[in-house]
Amino acid sequence: MNQTKYIFVTGGVTSSLGKGIIAASLAKLLQARGYRTTIQKFDPYINVDPGTLNPYEHGECYVTDDGAETDLDLGHYERFLNVPTSQANNVTTGRVYLSVIEKERRGEFLGKTVQVVPHITNEIKERMQLLGKSGDFDIVITEIGGTVGDIESLPYIESVRQLIWELGENNGIVIHLTLVPYLAAAGELKTKPTQHSVKTLMESGIKADILVCRTEHEISQDLRQKLALFCNVKKEAVIQSIDASTIYEVPNLMLEEGLDRVALKKLDLPEKNTPDLTNWNEFLFRLKNPKHEVNIGLVGKYVELQDSYKSILEAFIHAGAANETKVNVISVHSEYLDANSADSQLKDLDGILVAPGFGGRGIEGKIETVRYARENNIPFFGICLGMQMAVIEYSRNVLGYTDANSTEMKENTTHPVINLMEEQKNIENKGGTMRLGAWKCSIKENTLAQKIYGKTEIMERHRHRYEFNGAYLNELGQAGLVASGVNPDTKLVEIVEIPTHPFFIGVQYHPEYKSTVANPHPLFVSFVAAAVQHKTK
């Protein structure tokens, strides 16, 4: 196939309808038919990336192998497709404007007035085609963040209009995702919001080729006919997206609705073969038919918002299915946990995960959680800040350094067992300056980490500024907290564990970013297995 084809996914009526899941599901089906497919996300906010955003604002910040801090939807893309994303897969308005302004400062526009059209839209179009021009993909799906009609989305919508015109017939299509709400008082589904949304899109010069309608109730044939007529699409291109018990069912639902077939027909591409979803459906079967059930505590300080720990929750779903175990994740707010309440909040858990995070709020609760898990032989897993809390807890309660701390929380502590990385000390800008992306780790032989991974060399993704202070390495090791994984070049400690504990491991990196349906992360798989074992004991 010589020319890359483009699919644009826009949203209407309301945000959070699941454009990312629809895009990932379609990509999965196209991939299962043998097409090389990728997905990218264009976000209409002015932050250059979500790296400096509070999780309450935008959910978790997802990190790619090449160190891009990106939107959490890229996590869905990787989990569904099992293909790594990169810097090129996530673009924000901030990045677009920054690039255009830098070009203007360099004098690249030769004295011209720099405007939204054509300069900003040209920059957007260039980035929309970047992955397509690499020659690695047959189909590029582009998700446009926000909702049609938003002021901030206008340059993107205009860029899509221009690009579809430039690409020519059958080379670019638009899928519009809308809501068909059910009015209980009238006892019926209403199509008017969708009609208005499509009309707004048409006013911008774009015709929706496919309508995907989010709904809580089945959409009748009559209603589909009405939507097709009023929204100027073919009836077969009105796709129902009904609420599912898990996001991993959506590819099958879209297959039944024929979303991939309609898209291929509109792009003038052969259907090739029937999508092969054998492995996917095996995973779904194990997910829906568990043999065990465990309660795992997720101890963090952003637990009110599910999306703050999105990748961790999804990694538990993958690991649960691998163990044929239903994992109930119990959120525990670290800010409201102390020595007096630890027993009542943690005693019924089969495993405890202390979550990543930044800043001093709620860390004493995390330290108390580690102590409880360590002393009561409950399987423990610490990620990033969670691993650092394990080091502080051990230093305080085993080594007896009662004021041991991280210099992030207490600059003048006499025992800075966690401190700022050397290369971070002179950094003033906060955006994109952490230790980011995939880094090597060498694992010691005959350790829990080596048993879990089954190898001694791994690559994992990072997002942190503070680290284990190497000055305390031997002391902690002799006291029983072993550094079992170290970066071979910088000697930074990546993994700590307690060999005498049934399952106690802390990692400086973020394993949750690499867990996918096809490859559940070994750390999560082993942790869930340990929780099952703990429960049966």
XYZ file of C-alpha atoms in Angstrom:
537
model
C 0.000 0.000 0.000
C 1.577 3.288 -1.029
C -0.340 6.046 0.729
C -0.981 6.250 4.456
C -4.668 6.688 5.270
C -5.913 8.961 8.067
C -8.844 8.636 10.459
C -9.788 11.580 12.674
C -11.857 11.040 15.816
C -13.774 14.071 17.097
C -16.193 14.350 20.005
C -19.434 16.198 20.559
C -22.166 16.899 23.150
C -19.936 16.247 26.177
C -16.358 15.348 27.051
C -15.275 12.032 28.629
C -17.344 9.930 26.215
C -14.354 7.694 25.542
C -12.829 8.893 22.256
C -9.573 7.251 23.340
C -11.241 3.870 23.888
C -13.101 4.038 20.549
C -9.864 5.042 18.766
C -7.929 2.235 20.512
C -10.675 -0.331 19.773
C -10.809 0.578 16.082
C -7.007 0.466 15.905
C -7.068 -2.972 17.566
C -9.526 -4.293 14.952
C -7.539 -2.847 12.049
C -4.330 -4.256 13.549
C -6.056 -7.660 13.946
C -6.902 -7.515 10.221
C -3.225 -7.064 9.393
C -2.980 -3.270 9.007
C -0.064 -1.425 10.616
C -1.912 1.092 12.764
C -0.988 3.808 15.252
C -2.921 6.429 17.203
C -2.032 9.969 18.191
C -3.723 12.490 20.469
C -3.963 16.248 19.902
C -4.788 18.111 23.111
C -6.177 21.649 22.991
C -4.588 22.976 26.203
C -1.717 25.463 26.308
C 0.552 23.460 28.623
C 3.428 22.162 26.486
C 2.768 18.719 28.014
C 0.773 17.401 30.995
C 3.983 16.946 33.050
C 3.309 19.950 35.279
C -0.438 19.268 35.682
C -1.880 18.107 38.985
C -3.494 14.634 38.602
C -6.787 16.198 39.779
C -6.689 18.369 36.649
C -6.051 15.794 33.981
C -5.634 12.349 35.512
C -2.261 10.636 35.497
C 0.645 11.730 33.344
C 1.716 8.820 31.130
C 5.393 8.435 30.166
C 6.706 6.858 26.942
C 10.008 5.036 26.324
C 11.542 8.142 24.782
C 10.686 10.250 27.828
C 7.599 12.122 26.639
C 5.164 13.132 29.387
C 1.829 12.573 27.688
C -1.924 12.287 28.026
C -3.268 9.162 29.754
C -5.034 8.117 26.518
C -1.619 7.053 25.168
C -1.689 4.424 27.907
C -4.888 3.014 26.405
C -3.288 2.997 22.949
C -0.328 0.960 24.211
C -2.436 -1.380 26.359
C -4.712 -2.210 23.410
C -2.151 -2.366 20.593
C 0.907 -3.585 22.525
C 2.990 -1.139 20.429
C 5.039 1.603 22.157
C 4.107 5.241 21.530
C 6.521 8.184 21.461
C 6.927 11.957 21.607
C 5.211 12.163 18.194
C 1.975 10.546 19.433
C 0.902 13.431 21.683
C 0.778 17.081 20.640
C -0.652 20.007 22.613
C -1.606 23.532 21.567
C 1.260 24.727 23.784
C 3.771 22.684 21.798
C 2.342 23.881 18.466
C 2.466 27.565 19.412
C 5.909 27.206 21.016
C 7.259 25.710 17.790
C 5.696 28.430 15.585
C 6.943 31.232 17.868
C 10.471 29.758 17.858
C 10.359 29.658 14.026
C 9.207 33.286 13.956
C 12.089 34.298 16.270
C 14.539 32.547 13.943
C 13.124 34.571 11.048
C 11.719 31.609 9.154
C 8.568 33.429 8.022
C 10.523 36.111 6.137
C 8.777 39.168 7.499
C 5.241 37.789 7.127
C 2.489 38.344 9.682
C 2.223 35.073 11.613
C -1.408 33.966 11.899
C -3.534 31.048 13.102
C -4.336 30.280 9.456
C -2.061 29.313 7.743
C 0.886 29.167 10.179
C -0.629 27.403 13.195
C -2.784 25.124 11.020
C 0.240 24.224 8.846
C 2.194 23.262 11.966
C -0.726 21.098 13.156
C -1.081 19.410 9.743
C 2.643 18.703 9.633
C 2.467 16.996 13.026
C -0.692 15.106 12.064
C 1.225 13.542 9.149
C 4.534 12.975 10.950
C 3.846 9.315 11.835
C 2.225 8.679 8.449
C 5.298 9.916 6.579
C 7.589 7.587 8.543
C 6.482 4.709 6.306
C 5.850 2.525 9.368
C 2.061 2.705 9.269
C -0.781 2.016 6.840
C -3.385 3.851 8.930
C -2.933 6.716 11.408
C -5.807 7.445 13.789
C -5.814 10.950 15.261
C -7.909 11.719 18.321
C -8.813 15.412 18.685
C -9.172 16.311 22.383
C -12.073 18.368 23.707
C -15.503 18.810 22.153
C -16.544 20.260 18.800
C -17.559 23.874 19.335
C -14.884 24.579 21.969
C -12.945 27.747 21.143
C -9.629 26.023 21.839
C -10.373 23.135 19.445
C -11.066 25.386 16.424
C -7.520 25.383 14.959
C -7.483 21.564 15.079
C -10.885 21.225 13.421
C -9.791 23.685 10.700
C -6.549 21.692 10.210
C -8.564 18.463 9.821
C -10.795 20.187 7.228
C -7.784 21.364 5.209
C -5.940 18.063 5.503
C -8.884 15.938 4.332
C -9.238 18.234 1.318
C -5.480 17.994 0.590
C -5.324 14.209 1.037
C -8.054 13.705 -1.548
C -10.903 11.228 -1.926
C -10.841 8.111 0.327
C -7.600 9.049 2.110
C -9.013 10.717 5.205
C -12.261 10.232 7.134
C -13.888 11.645 10.270
C -15.505 9.591 13.010
C -17.676 11.734 15.270
C -18.415 10.416 18.751
C -21.535 11.808 20.423
C -23.963 11.065 23.233
C -27.518 9.869 22.713
C -28.982 10.571 26.172
C -31.911 8.682 27.685
C -34.578 10.884 29.255
C -36.239 8.855 32.006
C -39.209 11.243 32.226
C -40.008 10.756 28.530
C -38.818 7.131 28.553
C -36.867 7.557 25.332
C -33.486 8.198 23.747
C -32.988 11.707 22.319
C -31.115 12.395 19.070
C -31.253 16.201 19.142
C -27.874 16.709 20.933
C -26.198 14.556 18.264
C -27.921 16.475 15.455
C -26.695 19.780 16.921
C -23.187 18.422 17.365
C -23.001 17.221 13.737
C -24.388 20.586 12.590
C -21.625 22.391 14.531
C -19.055 20.150 12.841
C -20.564 20.900 9.401
C -20.437 24.639 10.104
C -16.668 24.148 10.425
C -16.641 22.582 6.950
C -16.356 18.951 8.059
C -18.807 16.183 7.254
C -18.859 13.257 9.680
C -18.327 9.986 7.766
C -19.173 7.735 10.703
C -21.242 8.469 13.814
C -20.431 6.561 16.987
C -23.259 7.040 19.482
C -22.579 6.494 23.170
C -25.704 5.216 24.866
C -26.993 3.404 27.929
C -29.828 1.742 25.964
C -30.039 -0.085 22.635
C -30.558 2.260 19.665
C -33.455 0.956 17.539
C -33.328 0.637 13.746
C -35.822 3.529 13.471
C -33.574 5.733 15.548
C -30.545 4.770 13.464
C -32.504 5.670 10.329
C -33.405 9.043 11.840
C -29.790 9.769 12.853
C -28.549 8.761 9.392
C -31.081 11.021 7.660
C -30.636 14.078 9.887
C -26.868 13.769 10.237
C -26.175 13.058 6.579
C -24.465 9.671 7.030
C -25.246 6.188 5.706
C -27.324 4.017 8.031
C -24.548 1.418 8.319
C -22.260 4.262 9.477
C -24.415 4.886 12.571
C -22.544 2.840 15.158
C -23.943 2.145 18.600
C -21.469 2.232 21.505
C -23.372 0.909 24.490
C -21.996 0.919 28.046
C -19.758 -2.118 28.654
C -18.740 -3.843 31.896
C -15.066 -3.337 30.957
C -13.297 -1.192 28.333
C -11.698 -4.385 27.002
C -15.093 -5.509 25.648
C -15.331 -2.476 23.360
C -13.291 -3.933 20.432
C -15.738 -6.873 20.269
C -18.730 -4.540 20.440
C -17.260 -2.398 17.636
C -16.602 -5.550 15.603
C -20.285 -6.558 15.947
C -21.329 -3.061 14.878
C -18.987 -3.220 11.865
C -17.015 -0.053 12.698
C -13.812 -1.412 11.142
C -15.613 -2.608 7.977
C -17.328 0.766 7.424
C -14.022 2.617 8.029
C -12.122 0.402 5.559
C -14.862 0.805 2.944
C -14.746 4.608 3.293
C -10.951 4.523 2.985
C -11.255 2.275 -0.076
C -9.159 -0.459 1.557
C -9.699 -4.229 1.313
C -11.075 -5.964 4.390
C -8.193 -8.484 4.148
C -9.076 -11.173 6.708
C -11.436 -11.440 9.673
C -9.880 -9.811 12.751
C -7.977 -12.392 14.808
C -8.934 -11.652 18.415
C -8.132 -15.113 19.833
C -5.617 -13.943 22.465
C -7.722 -10.897 23.285
C -10.790 -13.052 23.929
C -8.783 -15.523 26.023
C -7.776 -12.580 28.218
C -11.443 -11.463 28.414
C -12.548 -14.975 29.371
C -10.039 -15.137 32.247
C -11.030 -11.629 33.309
C -14.719 -12.548 33.484
C -14.303 -16.029 35.009
C -11.937 -15.625 37.962
C -11.140 -18.537 40.278
C -9.874 -16.364 43.139
C -10.571 -12.933 44.592
C -8.244 -10.622 46.508
C -8.457 -7.186 48.112
C -5.454 -4.992 47.404
C -5.045 -1.628 49.083
C -3.931 1.262 46.855
C -2.507 3.794 49.291
C -2.113 7.243 47.767
C -3.138 10.848 48.071
C -5.092 11.332 44.843
C -7.433 8.381 45.404
C -10.625 10.453 44.998
C -9.988 10.587 41.252
C -9.810 7.168 39.520
C -7.813 8.560 36.595
C -4.910 9.607 38.881
C -3.729 5.991 39.000
C -5.176 4.831 35.670
C -2.201 2.715 34.542
C -1.931 1.019 37.956
C -5.626 0.078 37.927
C -5.324 -1.291 34.379
C -2.134 -3.218 35.277
C -4.121 -4.909 38.065
C -6.774 -5.929 35.517
C -4.089 -7.490 33.275
C -2.348 -9.203 36.221
C -5.672 -10.351 37.675
C -6.635 -12.053 34.413
C -3.177 -13.679 34.195
C -3.767 -15.137 37.696
C -7.454 -15.889 37.045
C -8.121 -13.611 39.997
C -10.572 -10.802 40.561
C -8.584 -7.925 42.035
C -10.647 -5.535 44.157
C -8.595 -2.364 44.460
C -9.434 -0.661 47.754
C -8.495 3.022 47.771
C -6.884 4.198 51.006
C -6.193 7.917 51.467
C -2.701 8.227 52.969
C -3.483 11.647 54.437
C -6.036 10.093 56.796
C -3.929 7.122 57.898
C -1.734 7.017 61.010
C -0.437 4.569 63.642
C -3.839 4.538 65.371
C -5.939 3.903 62.272
C -3.530 1.661 60.310
C -4.869 -1.616 61.713
C -8.533 -0.810 61.087
C -7.822 0.407 57.532
C -5.312 -2.245 56.420
C -5.975 -5.472 58.340
C -8.375 -7.011 55.796
C -6.098 -6.483 52.796
C -4.348 -9.331 50.969
C -1.723 -7.010 49.494
C -0.710 -3.351 49.780
C 0.578 -1.039 47.032
C 1.973 2.365 48.003
C 1.450 4.641 45.028
C 3.672 7.232 43.336
C 3.230 10.958 43.968
C 4.988 14.238 44.665
C 5.250 16.567 47.663
C 4.919 16.132 51.404
C 1.154 15.758 51.788
C 0.125 12.347 53.103
C 3.635 10.851 53.256
C 3.560 9.969 56.963
C 0.504 7.821 56.191
C 2.474 6.077 53.437
C 5.396 5.426 55.798
C 3.010 4.010 58.403
C 1.484 1.763 55.710
C 4.917 0.354 54.816
C 5.623 -0.392 58.492
C 2.295 -2.188 58.840
C 2.859 -4.311 55.712
C 6.445 -5.140 56.733
C 5.642 -6.095 60.333
C 2.516 -8.083 59.457
C 4.063 -9.981 56.513
C 1.473 -8.613 54.064
C 2.661 -8.618 50.406
C 3.983 -5.109 49.721
C 4.706 -3.282 46.465
C 6.030 0.303 46.380
C 6.234 2.335 43.174
C 8.475 5.433 42.831
C 7.566 7.504 45.914
C 6.221 4.241 47.391
C 9.699 2.697 47.125
C 11.234 5.813 48.704
C 8.781 5.577 51.605
C 9.921 1.957 52.167
C 13.537 3.151 52.431
C 12.559 5.898 54.911
C 10.437 3.496 56.979
C 13.248 0.940 57.202
C 15.798 3.613 58.117
C 13.549 4.942 60.889
C 12.206 1.742 62.397
C 14.995 -0.780 61.783
C 18.181 1.329 61.689
C 16.753 3.628 64.370
C 17.316 6.907 62.446
C 14.073 8.415 63.707
C 14.377 11.579 61.610
C 15.337 9.780 58.368
C 13.561 11.476 55.481
C 13.674 12.633 51.877
C 15.120 16.071 51.215
C 11.957 16.642 49.146
C 9.975 16.679 52.415
C 12.616 17.921 54.883
C 15.676 19.654 53.471
C 17.719 19.683 56.679
C 17.129 16.089 57.833
C 20.250 14.554 59.451
C 19.624 11.291 57.566
C 18.689 12.150 53.945
C 18.189 8.534 52.837
C 16.368 9.915 49.775
C 17.849 12.992 48.141
C 17.767 15.071 44.973
C 19.575 13.524 42.028
C 22.899 15.228 41.315
C 21.914 16.378 37.800
C 18.661 17.838 39.167
C 20.295 20.247 41.621
C 20.698 23.238 39.300
C 17.446 22.818 37.386
C 15.031 25.731 37.656
C 12.410 24.882 35.022
C 9.936 22.262 36.215
C 8.543 21.107 32.831
C 10.098 18.066 31.136
C 13.210 18.106 33.320
C 12.756 15.019 35.503
C 14.514 11.727 34.891
C 12.145 10.499 32.205
C 11.727 7.572 29.840
C 13.233 4.088 29.680
C 16.487 3.386 31.554
C 18.502 0.204 32.054
C 18.525 -1.748 35.292
C 20.828 -4.641 36.225
C 19.268 -7.154 38.603
C 21.259 -9.195 41.116
C 21.163 -12.990 40.823
C 19.054 -14.998 43.294
C 16.834 -12.095 44.311
C 13.047 -11.752 44.278
C 13.396 -9.249 41.406
C 15.390 -11.750 39.331
C 12.852 -14.496 40.068
C 10.001 -12.182 38.962
C 11.620 -10.954 35.739
C 13.440 -14.190 34.900
C 16.410 -12.131 33.674
C 19.114 -9.764 34.941
C 18.863 -6.892 32.432
C 15.643 -4.857 32.073
C 14.485 -1.475 30.733
C 11.800 0.425 32.661
C 10.245 3.874 32.443
C 10.978 6.585 34.985
C 9.519 9.875 36.177
C 11.259 11.288 39.245
C 13.760 13.830 40.621
C 14.695 12.229 43.944
C 16.565 8.976 44.501
C 17.910 6.476 47.012
C 20.985 8.025 48.646
C 23.894 5.689 47.836
C 25.683 6.682 51.078
C 23.231 4.452 52.982
C 23.445 1.479 50.597
C 25.678 -0.810 52.690
C 24.108 0.102 56.013
C 20.569 -0.642 54.830
C 21.752 -3.778 53.009
C 23.415 -5.185 56.155
C 20.206 -4.439 58.096
C 18.158 -6.498 55.608
C 16.847 -4.031 52.979
C 18.675 -5.194 49.860
C 19.238 -3.123 46.718
C 18.536 -5.833 44.124
C 18.424 -3.635 41.002
C 20.846 -0.866 40.021
C 21.338 1.276 36.917
C 24.606 -0.069 35.397
C 25.842 3.387 34.327
C 24.794 5.768 37.099
C 24.637 3.191 39.937
C 21.260 4.610 40.974
C 19.298 2.111 43.060
C 16.219 0.992 41.111
C 14.853 -1.911 43.197
C 14.834 -2.677 46.935
C 13.516 -5.804 48.624
C 13.481 -7.649 51.960
C 14.544 -11.290 51.392
C 13.136 -12.410 54.773
C 9.632 -11.093 53.977
C 7.098 -13.218 51.980
C 6.853 -10.502 49.289
C 8.312 -7.023 49.792
C 9.540 -5.047 46.802
C 9.909 -1.361 45.941
C 10.878 0.032 42.535
C 12.004 3.544 41.611
C 10.484 3.255 38.129
C 6.864 2.945 36.927
C 6.197 -0.654 35.813
C 2.495 0.135 35.302
C 3.324 2.106 32.138
C 4.483 -1.057 30.352
C 1.665 -3.426 31.282
C -0.535 -4.398 28.315
C -3.273 -6.947 27.610
C -0.800 -9.061 25.598
C 2.068 -8.606 28.114
C 0.865 -8.119 31.695
C 3.727 -6.690 33.777
C 5.604 -9.425 35.696
C 5.786 -7.321 38.893
C 2.011 -6.925 39.011
C 1.454 -10.585 38.054
C 3.770 -11.748 40.889
C 2.285 -9.295 43.380
C -1.266 -10.520 42.679
C -0.052 -14.141 42.947
C 1.540 -13.291 46.325
C -1.748 -11.716 47.478
C -3.640 -14.888 46.492
C -1.111 -16.981 48.418
C -1.328 -14.681 51.457
C -5.108 -14.969 51.443
C -5.137 -18.783 51.225
C -2.688 -18.973 54.133
